[in-house]
Coordinates of C-alpha atoms in Angstrom, one line a residue:
X1 CA 18.0 -0.4 -6.7
X2 CA 15.3 -1.0 -4.9
X3 CA 12.9 1.8 -3.7
X4 CA 13.7 4.0 -0.8
X5 CA 11.8 3.0 2.5
X6 CA 10.1 5.9 2.0
X7 CA 8.2 4.8 -1.0
X8 CA 7.3 1.5 0.9
X9 CA 6.1 3.1 3.8
X10 CA 4.0 6.4 2.6
X11 CA 1.2 8.3 4.7
X12 CA -1.7 8.2 2.7
X13 CA -5.8 7.8 3.3
X14 CA -7.7 4.8 2.9
X15 CA -9.5 2.1 1.9
X16 CA -6.6 1.6 -1.1
X17 CA -3.2 2.9 -2.3
X18 CA -3.6 1.5 -5.6
X19 CA -7.6 2.8 -6.4
X20 CA -8.1 5.8 -3.9
X21 CA -4.4 7.1 -3.5
X22 CA -2.8 6.1 -7.2
X23 CA -5.7 7.9 -8.8
X24 CA -5.5 10.9 -6.1
X25 CA -1.7 11.2 -7.3
X26 CA -3.1 10.8 -10.8
X27 CA -5.4 13.4 -11.0
X28 CA -3.2 15.8 -9.2
X29 CA -0.7 15.0 -11.7
X30 CA -2.8 15.3 -14.5
X31 CA -3.0 19.4 -13.6
X32 CA -0.1 19.8 -13.6
X33 CA 0.8 18.5 -17.0
X34 CA -2.4 20.8 -17.9
X35 CA -0.6 23.7 -16.2
X36 CA 2.7 22.9 -18.3
X37 CA 0.5 22.5 -21.4
X38 CA -1.1 26.2 -21.1
X39 CA 2.2 27.6 -20.3
X40 CA 3.4 26.8 -23.8
X41 CA 0.3 27.8 -25.6
X42 CA -0.1 31.4 -27.3
X43 CA -3.7 31.8 -26.0
X44 CA -5.9 29.9 -28.2
X45 CA -7.2 26.9 -27.5
X46 CA -7.5 27.5 -23.4
X47 CA -8.2 24.3 -21.2
X48 CA -12.2 24.5 -20.3
X49 CA -13.0 21.0 -19.2
X50 CA -12.2 18.2 -17.8
X51 CA -13.0 14.4 -18.1
X52 CA -11.2 10.3 -17.0
X53 CA -12.5 7.2 -17.7
X54 CA -11.7 4.4 -15.1
X55 CA -10.4 0.8 -16.9
X56 CA -9.8 -2.8 -15.5
X57 CA -9.9 -3.3 -11.6
X58 CA -10.7 0.6 -10.9
X59 CA -14.1 0.4 -13.0
X60 CA -15.4 -2.9 -11.6
X61 CA -14.1 -2.4 -8.3
X62 CA -13.9 1.9 -7.9
X63 CA -17.1 2.6 -6.8
X64 CA -16.3 0.1 -3.4
X65 CA -12.8 1.8 -3.5
X66 CA -13.8 5.0 -3.5
X67 CA -12.0 5.9 -7.0
X68 CA -14.5 8.4 -8.2
X69 CA -13.9 9.7 -4.9
X70 CA -10.0 10.1 -5.0
X71 CA -10.4 11.3 -8.4
X72 CA -12.7 14.2 -7.5
X73 CA -10.3 15.3 -4.7
X74 CA -7.1 14.8 -6.8
X75 CA -8.5 17.6 -9.3
X76 CA -9.3 19.6 -6.2
X77 CA -5.7 19.4 -5.4
X78 CA -6.1 17.5 -2.4
X79 CA -3.1 14.9 -2.3
X80 CA -2.7 11.7 -0.1
X81 CA 0.1 12.6 2.0
X82 CA -1.9 15.8 2.9
X83 CA -5.5 15.1 2.5
X84 CA -7.8 16.1 5.8
X85 CA -10.6 13.4 5.7
X86 CA -12.9 15.5 7.9
X87 CA -12.6 18.2 5.0
X88 CA -13.7 16.2 2.0
X89 CA -17.3 16.0 2.5
X90 CA -17.7 19.6 2.3
X91 CA -15.2 19.6 -0.8
X92 CA -17.1 16.6 -2.8
X93 CA -20.2 18.5 -2.0
X94 CA -19.1 22.1 -3.4
X95 CA -17.7 20.6 -6.8
X96 CA -21.3 18.0 -7.0
X97 CA -23.1 21.1 -6.9
X98 CA -21.1 23.9 -9.0
X99 CA -19.7 21.2 -11.6
X100 CA -16.6 23.2 -11.9
X101 CA -13.2 23.2 -10.9
X102 CA -10.8 26.4 -10.0
X103 CA -7.4 25.1 -9.8
X104 CA -4.4 27.4 -9.6
X105 CA -2.7 28.2 -12.6
X106 CA -5.7 27.4 -14.6
X107 CA -9.1 29.2 -15.8
X108 CA -12.2 27.7 -14.8
X109 CA -12.5 23.7 -16.0
X110 CA -16.0 22.2 -16.5
X111 CA -16.4 18.8 -14.6
X112 CA -19.7 17.2 -14.1
X113 CA -18.9 13.8 -11.2
X114 CA -21.9 12.6 -12.7
X115 CA -20.9 12.3 -16.5
X116 CA -17.2 13.0 -16.4
X117 CA -16.3 10.3 -14.6
X118 CA -16.9 7.1 -16.8
X119 CA -16.6 3.4 -15.3
X120 CA -15.5 1.6 -18.6
X121 CA -16.1 -2.0 -17.4
X122 CA -14.7 -3.4 -20.9
X123 CA -11.2 -4.9 -21.6
X124 CA -8.6 -3.3 -19.4
X125 CA -6.1 -1.0 -20.3
X126 CA -2.9 -2.6 -22.0
X127 CA -0.2 -1.4 -19.4
X128 CA -1.8 -2.9 -16.0
X129 CA -5.2 -4.0 -14.7
X130 CA -5.0 -0.5 -13.0
X131 CA -5.7 2.2 -16.0
X132 CA -7.6 5.4 -16.2
X133 CA -7.3 8.2 -18.9
X134 CA -7.5 12.0 -18.1
X135 CA -9.0 14.4 -21.1
X136 CA -9.2 18.2 -21.3
X137 CA -10.6 19.8 -24.2
X138 CA -11.1 23.8 -24.9
X139 CA -14.3 25.5 -25.0
X140 CA -15.3 24.3 -29.1
X141 CA -14.7 20.7 -27.8
X142 CA -11.3 20.3 -29.5
X143 CA -9.2 17.7 -27.5
X144 CA -6.0 19.7 -25.5
X145 CA -4.6 17.1 -23.5
X146 CA -5.1 13.3 -23.0
X147 CA -2.8 11.4 -20.5
X148 CA -3.0 7.5 -19.8
X149 CA -1.7 6.8 -16.1
X150 CA -1.6 3.2 -14.2
X151 CA -2.0 2.7 -10.4
X152 CA 1.0 0.2 -9.8
X153 CA 0.3 -0.6 -6.5
X154 CA 1.4 1.2 -3.0
X155 CA 0.4 4.7 -4.5
X156 CA 2.5 4.0 -7.1
X157 CA 1.6 5.9 -10.5
X158 CA 2.8 6.0 -14.0
X159 CA 2.2 7.4 -16.9
X160 CA 1.5 5.5 -20.4
X161 CA 5.0 6.7 -21.5
X162 CA 6.8 6.0 -17.9
X163 CA 5.7 2.7 -17.9
X164 CA 7.0 1.7 -21.8
X165 CA 10.0 3.0 -20.8
X166 CA 10.3 1.0 -17.4
X167 CA 12.6 -1.8 -18.3
X168 CA 14.0 -4.2 -16.2
X169 CA 17.2 -4.5 -17.8
X170 CA 18.0 -0.3 -17.7
X171 CA 17.5 -0.6 -14.1
X172 CA 19.5 -3.6 -13.9
X173 CA 21.9 -1.5 -15.3
X174 CA 21.7 1.1 -12.9
X175 CA 21.7 -0.8 -10.0
X176 CA 25.3 0.0 -9.2
X177 CA 24.0 3.7 -8.5
X178 CA 25.5 5.8 -6.0
X179 CA 24.8 4.3 -2.3
X180 CA 27.5 2.0 -0.8
X181 CA 25.2 -1.3 -0.9
X182 CA 23.7 -1.7 -4.3
X183 CA 21.4 -4.8 -3.8
X184 CA 18.4 -5.7 -6.0
X185 CA 17.9 -9.4 -4.6
X186 CA 18.2 -10.7 -1.1
X187 CA 21.4 -12.9 -2.5
X188 CA 23.0 -9.7 -2.9
X189 CA 21.9 -8.2 0.2
X190 CA 23.4 -11.1 1.9
X191 CA 27.0 -11.8 0.3
X192 CA 27.5 -7.7 0.9
X193 CA 26.4 -8.2 4.5
X194 CA 28.9 -11.0 5.0
X195 CA 31.4 -8.9 3.0
X196 CA 30.6 -5.4 5.2
X197 CA 29.9 -7.1 8.6
X198 CA 26.5 -5.0 8.6
X199 CA 22.8 -5.7 9.3
X200 CA 20.7 -4.8 6.5
X201 CA 19.4 -2.3 8.7
X202 CA 23.1 -0.5 8.8
X203 CA 23.2 -1.1 4.7
X204 CA 19.6 0.3 4.4
X205 CA 20.2 3.0 6.3
X206 CA 23.7 3.8 4.4
X207 CA 21.9 3.7 1.0
X208 CA 19.3 6.2 2.2
X209 CA 21.8 8.5 3.6
X210 CA 23.5 8.6 0.1
X211 CA 20.9 9.2 -2.6
X212 CA 19.8 12.0 -0.5
X213 CA 16.8 11.1 2.2
X214 CA 17.4 13.4 4.6
X215 CA 16.9 13.4 8.2
X216 CA 15.9 9.6 8.1
X217 CA 15.6 8.9 11.6
X218 CA 13.5 11.4 11.8
X219 CA 11.6 10.3 9.2
X220 CA 11.6 6.7 10.6
X221 CA 10.4 7.9 13.9
X222 CA 7.3 9.9 12.2
X223 CA 6.6 6.7 10.1
X224 CA 6.5 4.7 13.6
X225 CA 4.3 7.3 15.0
X226 CA 1.5 7.6 12.2
X227 CA 1.3 3.5 12.4
X228 CA 0.7 3.9 16.2
X229 CA -1.6 7.0 15.5
X230 CA -3.9 5.0 13.4
X231 CA -4.1 2.1 15.2
X232 CA -5.0 4.4 18.7
X233 CA -7.9 5.8 16.1
X234 CA -8.8 2.6 14.9
X235 CA -9.2 1.4 18.8
X236 CA -11.1 4.0 19.8
X237 CA -14.0 3.5 17.4
X238 CA -17.0 1.7 16.5
X239 CA -19.7 1.5 14.8
X240 CA -20.7 0.6 10.9
X241 CA -18.4 1.1 8.1
X242 CA -19.8 2.4 4.8
X243 CA -20.4 0.8 1.9
X244 CA -23.4 -1.4 2.0
X245 CA -22.5 -4.6 3.9
X246 CA -23.0 -3.3 7.4
X247 CA -20.0 -4.7 8.7
X248 CA -19.2 -3.4 12.3
X249 CA -16.4 -2.4 13.8
X250 CA -14.6 -5.1 16.1
X251 CA -11.5 -3.9 17.4
X252 CA -12.6 -0.9 20.1
X253 CA -14.8 -3.9 21.7
X254 CA -12.2 -7.2 21.3
X255 CA -9.3 -4.6 22.5
X256 CA -11.2 -3.5 26.1
X257 CA -12.0 -7.3 26.2
X258 CA -8.5 -8.2 26.4
X259 CA -7.4 -4.9 28.9
X260 CA -9.7 -6.3 31.3
X261 CA -8.9 -10.0 31.2
X262 CA -5.3 -8.5 31.5
X263 CA -6.1 -6.4 34.7
X264 CA -7.3 -9.3 36.6
X265 CA -5.0 -11.8 35.5
X266 CA -7.4 -13.9 33.1
X267 CA -5.7 -14.1 29.7
X268 CA -5.9 -16.6 28.0
X269 CA -3.0 -18.9 26.2
X270 CA -3.6 -17.6 22.8
X271 CA -3.7 -14.3 23.8
X272 CA -0.7 -12.8 22.4
X273 CA -2.9 -13.8 18.8
X274 CA -5.7 -12.2 20.0
X275 CA -3.2 -9.1 20.9
X276 CA -1.8 -9.2 17.3
X277 CA -5.1 -9.5 15.7
X278 CA -7.4 -6.5 17.1
X279 CA -4.2 -4.5 16.4
X280 CA -4.0 -5.3 12.6
X281 CA -7.6 -5.0 12.7
X282 CA -7.7 -1.5 14.0
X283 CA -5.7 -0.1 11.1
X284 CA -7.7 -1.6 8.6
X285 CA -10.9 -0.7 10.1
X286 CA -9.2 2.8 10.1
X287 CA -8.4 2.3 6.4
X288 CA -11.8 0.9 5.4
X289 CA -13.4 4.3 7.2
X290 CA -11.6 6.1 4.7
X291 CA -8.9 7.6 7.3
X292 CA -5.2 7.9 7.2
X293 CA -2.8 4.8 7.0
X294 CA 1.1 3.8 6.3
X295 CA 1.3 1.9 3.5
X296 CA 2.8 -1.3 4.3
X297 CA 3.2 -1.3 1.3
X298 CA -0.3 -0.7 0.3
X299 CA -3.2 0.4 2.1
X300 CA -5.3 -3.3 1.8
X301 CA -2.3 -4.6 3.9
X302 CA -1.4 -2.0 6.3
X303 CA -2.5 -3.2 9.1
X304 CA 0.4 -6.4 9.5
X305 CA 3.4 -4.4 10.3
X306 CA 2.2 -2.1 12.7
X307 CA 0.6 -4.3 14.8
X308 CA 3.8 -6.8 14.5
X309 CA 5.5 -3.5 15.8
X310 CA 3.1 -2.6 18.4
X311 CA 3.3 -6.3 19.5
X312 CA 7.2 -6.5 19.3
X313 CA 6.9 -2.9 21.4
X314 CA 4.4 -4.3 24.5
X315 CA 4.9 -8.1 24.2
X316 CA 8.7 -8.4 23.7
X317 CA 9.7 -5.6 26.0
X318 CA 11.0 -3.2 22.5
X319 CA 10.8 -0.1 23.9
X320 CA 14.2 1.1 22.8
X321 CA 13.5 4.0 19.3
X322 CA 16.5 2.8 17.7
X323 CA 15.6 -0.9 17.5
X324 CA 12.3 0.4 16.2
X325 CA 14.0 2.0 13.3
X326 CA 15.8 -1.5 12.6
X327 CA 12.6 -3.2 12.7
X328 CA 11.3 -0.4 10.0
X329 CA 14.6 -0.3 7.9
X330 CA 14.4 -4.3 7.5
X331 CA 11.2 -4.6 6.4
X332 CA 11.3 -1.8 4.2
X333 CA 14.1 -3.3 2.8
X334 CA 12.1 -7.1 2.0
X335 CA 9.4 -4.4 0.4
X336 CA 11.4 -3.1 -1.4
X337 CA 13.1 -6.2 -3.3
X338 CA 9.3 -7.9 -3.5
X339 CA 8.4 -5.1 -5.1
X340 CA 11.3 -4.7 -7.6
X341 CA 11.1 -8.1 -8.6
X342 CA 7.5 -9.0 -8.3
X343 CA 4.6 -6.6 -7.5
X344 CA 2.9 -5.4 -4.6
X345 CA -0.4 -4.9 -6.5
X346 CA -3.2 -7.0 -5.8
X347 CA -4.8 -6.1 -9.3
X348 CA -1.9 -7.8 -10.4
X349 CA -0.9 -11.1 -8.3
X350 CA -3.6 -11.3 -5.7
X351 CA -3.5 -10.4 -2.1
X352 CA -0.3 -12.5 -2.1
X353 CA 1.6 -9.8 -3.1
X354 CA -0.3 -7.4 -0.7
X355 CA -0.4 -9.2 2.5
X356 CA 2.3 -12.0 2.0
X357 CA 4.2 -9.3 1.5
X358 CA 4.1 -7.3 4.3
X359 CA 3.9 -10.3 6.5
X360 CA 7.1 -11.1 4.7
X361 CA 8.7 -7.4 6.1
X362 CA 6.9 -8.0 9.4
X363 CA 8.7 -11.3 10.0
X364 CA 11.9 -9.9 8.7
X365 CA 11.5 -6.4 10.7
X366 CA 10.7 -9.1 13.7
X367 CA 13.7 -11.2 13.5
X368 CA 16.2 -8.0 13.2
X369 CA 14.6 -6.4 16.5
X370 CA 14.8 -9.3 18.4
X371 CA 18.8 -10.0 17.8
X372 CA 18.3 -12.1 14.0
X373 CA 21.1 -12.6 12.0
X374 CA 20.9 -11.5 8.6
X375 CA 20.4 -15.4 7.4
X376 CA 17.6 -15.3 10.0
X377 CA 16.0 -12.3 8.5
X378 CA 15.9 -14.2 5.0
X379 CA 14.5 -16.8 6.3
X380 CA 11.9 -15.2 8.0
X381 CA 10.2 -13.6 5.5
X382 CA 10.6 -16.6 3.0
X383 CA 8.7 -18.7 5.6
X384 CA 5.8 -15.7 5.7
X385 CA 5.7 -15.3 1.9
X386 CA 5.5 -19.0 1.3
X387 CA 2.6 -19.8 3.3
X388 CA 0.9 -16.8 1.3
X389 CA 1.3 -17.7 -1.9
X390 CA -1.6 -18.3 -4.3
X391 CA -4.0 -16.3 -2.0
X392 CA -6.5 -14.1 -4.0
X393 CA -7.7 -10.7 -3.6
X394 CA -11.6 -10.8 -4.7
X395 CA -13.1 -8.5 -1.8
X396 CA -16.9 -8.4 -1.2
X397 CA -18.4 -5.4 -3.4
X398 CA -15.0 -4.7 -3.9
X399 CA -14.5 -3.0 -0.3
X400 CA -11.4 -3.4 1.6
X401 CA -13.5 -5.0 4.4
X402 CA -14.2 -8.8 3.6
X403 CA -12.3 -10.5 4.0
X404 CA -9.2 -7.9 4.4
X405 CA -9.8 -6.2 7.5
X406 CA -9.3 -10.2 9.2
X407 CA -6.7 -11.3 6.3
X408 CA -4.5 -8.9 7.9
X409 CA -4.5 -10.4 11.4
X410 CA -3.9 -13.7 10.2
X411 CA -0.7 -12.3 8.2
X412 CA 0.4 -11.1 11.6
X413 CA 0.0 -13.7 13.3
X414 CA 2.0 -15.9 10.1
X415 CA 4.8 -13.0 10.3
X416 CA 5.5 -14.2 14.4
X417 CA 5.1 -17.2 13.7
X418 CA 7.7 -17.2 10.8
X419 CA 10.4 -15.2 13.1
X420 CA 10.1 -17.6 16.1
X421 CA 10.8 -20.4 13.7
X422 CA 13.7 -18.6 11.9
X423 CA 15.2 -17.3 15.1
X424 CA 15.0 -21.2 16.4
X425 CA 17.1 -22.0 13.5
X426 CA 20.9 -20.4 12.0
X427 CA 19.4 -19.0 8.9
X428 CA 19.7 -22.3 7.1
X429 CA 17.0 -23.1 4.7
X430 CA 15.7 -25.2 1.8
X431 CA 13.8 -22.2 -0.2
X432 CA 15.8 -18.7 -0.7
X433 CA 13.5 -15.7 -0.9
X434 CA 14.2 -14.7 -4.3
X435 CA 13.0 -17.8 -5.6
X436 CA 10.2 -17.6 -3.6
X437 CA 9.2 -14.1 -5.0
X438 CA 9.7 -15.9 -8.0
X439 CA 7.0 -18.2 -7.4
X440 CA 4.4 -15.6 -6.1
X441 CA 5.1 -13.4 -9.7
X442 CA 4.5 -16.4 -11.9
X443 CA 1.6 -17.6 -9.5
X444 CA 0.3 -13.9 -10.5
X445 CA 0.7 -13.8 -13.9
X446 CA -0.9 -17.4 -14.0
X447 CA -4.1 -16.9 -11.6
X448 CA -7.2 -16.0 -13.4
X449 CA -8.4 -12.3 -13.2
X450 CA -11.5 -12.9 -12.0
X451 CA -9.3 -13.5 -8.6
X452 CA -7.3 -10.5 -8.7
X453 CA -9.4 -7.2 -7.4
X454 CA -11.7 -7.7 -10.1
X455 CA -14.7 -8.5 -7.4
X456 CA -16.0 -11.4 -10.0
X457 CA -14.9 -14.2 -8.5
X458 CA -14.4 -16.1 -5.3
X459 CA -15.7 -14.4 -2.3
X460 CA -17.1 -11.3 -4.0
X461 CA -19.6 -13.2 -5.4
X462 CA -20.6 -15.7 -3.2
X463 CA -22.4 -13.3 -1.0
X464 CA -24.8 -14.3 1.8
X465 CA -28.4 -13.6 0.1
X466 CA -29.8 -11.7 2.2

């Protein structure tokens, strides 16, 4: 089966789901493992110190993504879904001053961030480009626990043991689990839709409820409201984004200009594209600033789906809450199929897996919200994804700013264009979405590693010399 929609859409913090949210989750998981170990010991060799090494893309671009901060906050007990960014500063200052952790259920642990977080820029760990190793020792320096974690995209984290046990064949064997519509490909999804007479959203909702997701409607509404809140914050802020590139927030200024033009009836013929752009940029400026965002399916691509959803609401007279849920359920189904059969990790397949996947999700959601058939939804998603194939992930200085913020704007525009094309047809088209997803996966595997979130090629090394 594909992942739950609530795994594709998760409330977290910026700037990166794989480089910020994932390491924070991994740090919290390590403390849980250390507590479990301490509970089984006889009193000797109590945990006294913690250290972590970051590898692969986490080492090469971790400073720009705030990976070290995320690890520190995770070891302080923070979780992405409940983290308060306003409280982070004091928490980090105290840790850097005291050089000690005081996690519940464990003795005080020595931890000096300046020395105990190591950016290892050598060869990546074997399981995934985003690897990290957490270690704990006792007062005598004896190693007590060592766990390797991988941040595999979208805030998902797997230990090395979990990744080793993860097998596609085993997963496929469980595809006929206790849900009424156990699809794992768009081919199966469309066939089930024909047999059942149900929309993609209806099948997805039935699966969510059968798999134990409680209060699906209210949780979907909460996701939509979190997307809106993030966008509204981004539209109200200005100033320079942190990180050293001196990138100025533009969403507020653009938004005010568009509103002024609309109020006097002077909107340009391409105003719809400008509105899409400002919506997406507002979200990704908030993400770049470390604000609260919704993975959709990742932080780096978090602006596309909310921008198209706001476009539907404001530009297409889409005020119906039930149809908004249809949008999200349909988008989540497409995101789940892509994650299951390829990747949503920029470090693994480039930005085609992030913004490309987000555009496919948004195109699918918009098509469904505008009354498209299942076949038209699949067509829209394929068009959007196909025209992101080969897109690299090479952010300047490892920050989720250039070209990421504008890239979300263009992804949203492509998503709407894809939906419009699909709605003009009957769903019949040349390239099935499943095949396009396979091409994305293969392209990512063949892509040179310097173009996959390592900041060693492309835009990342072609900066202005000033």
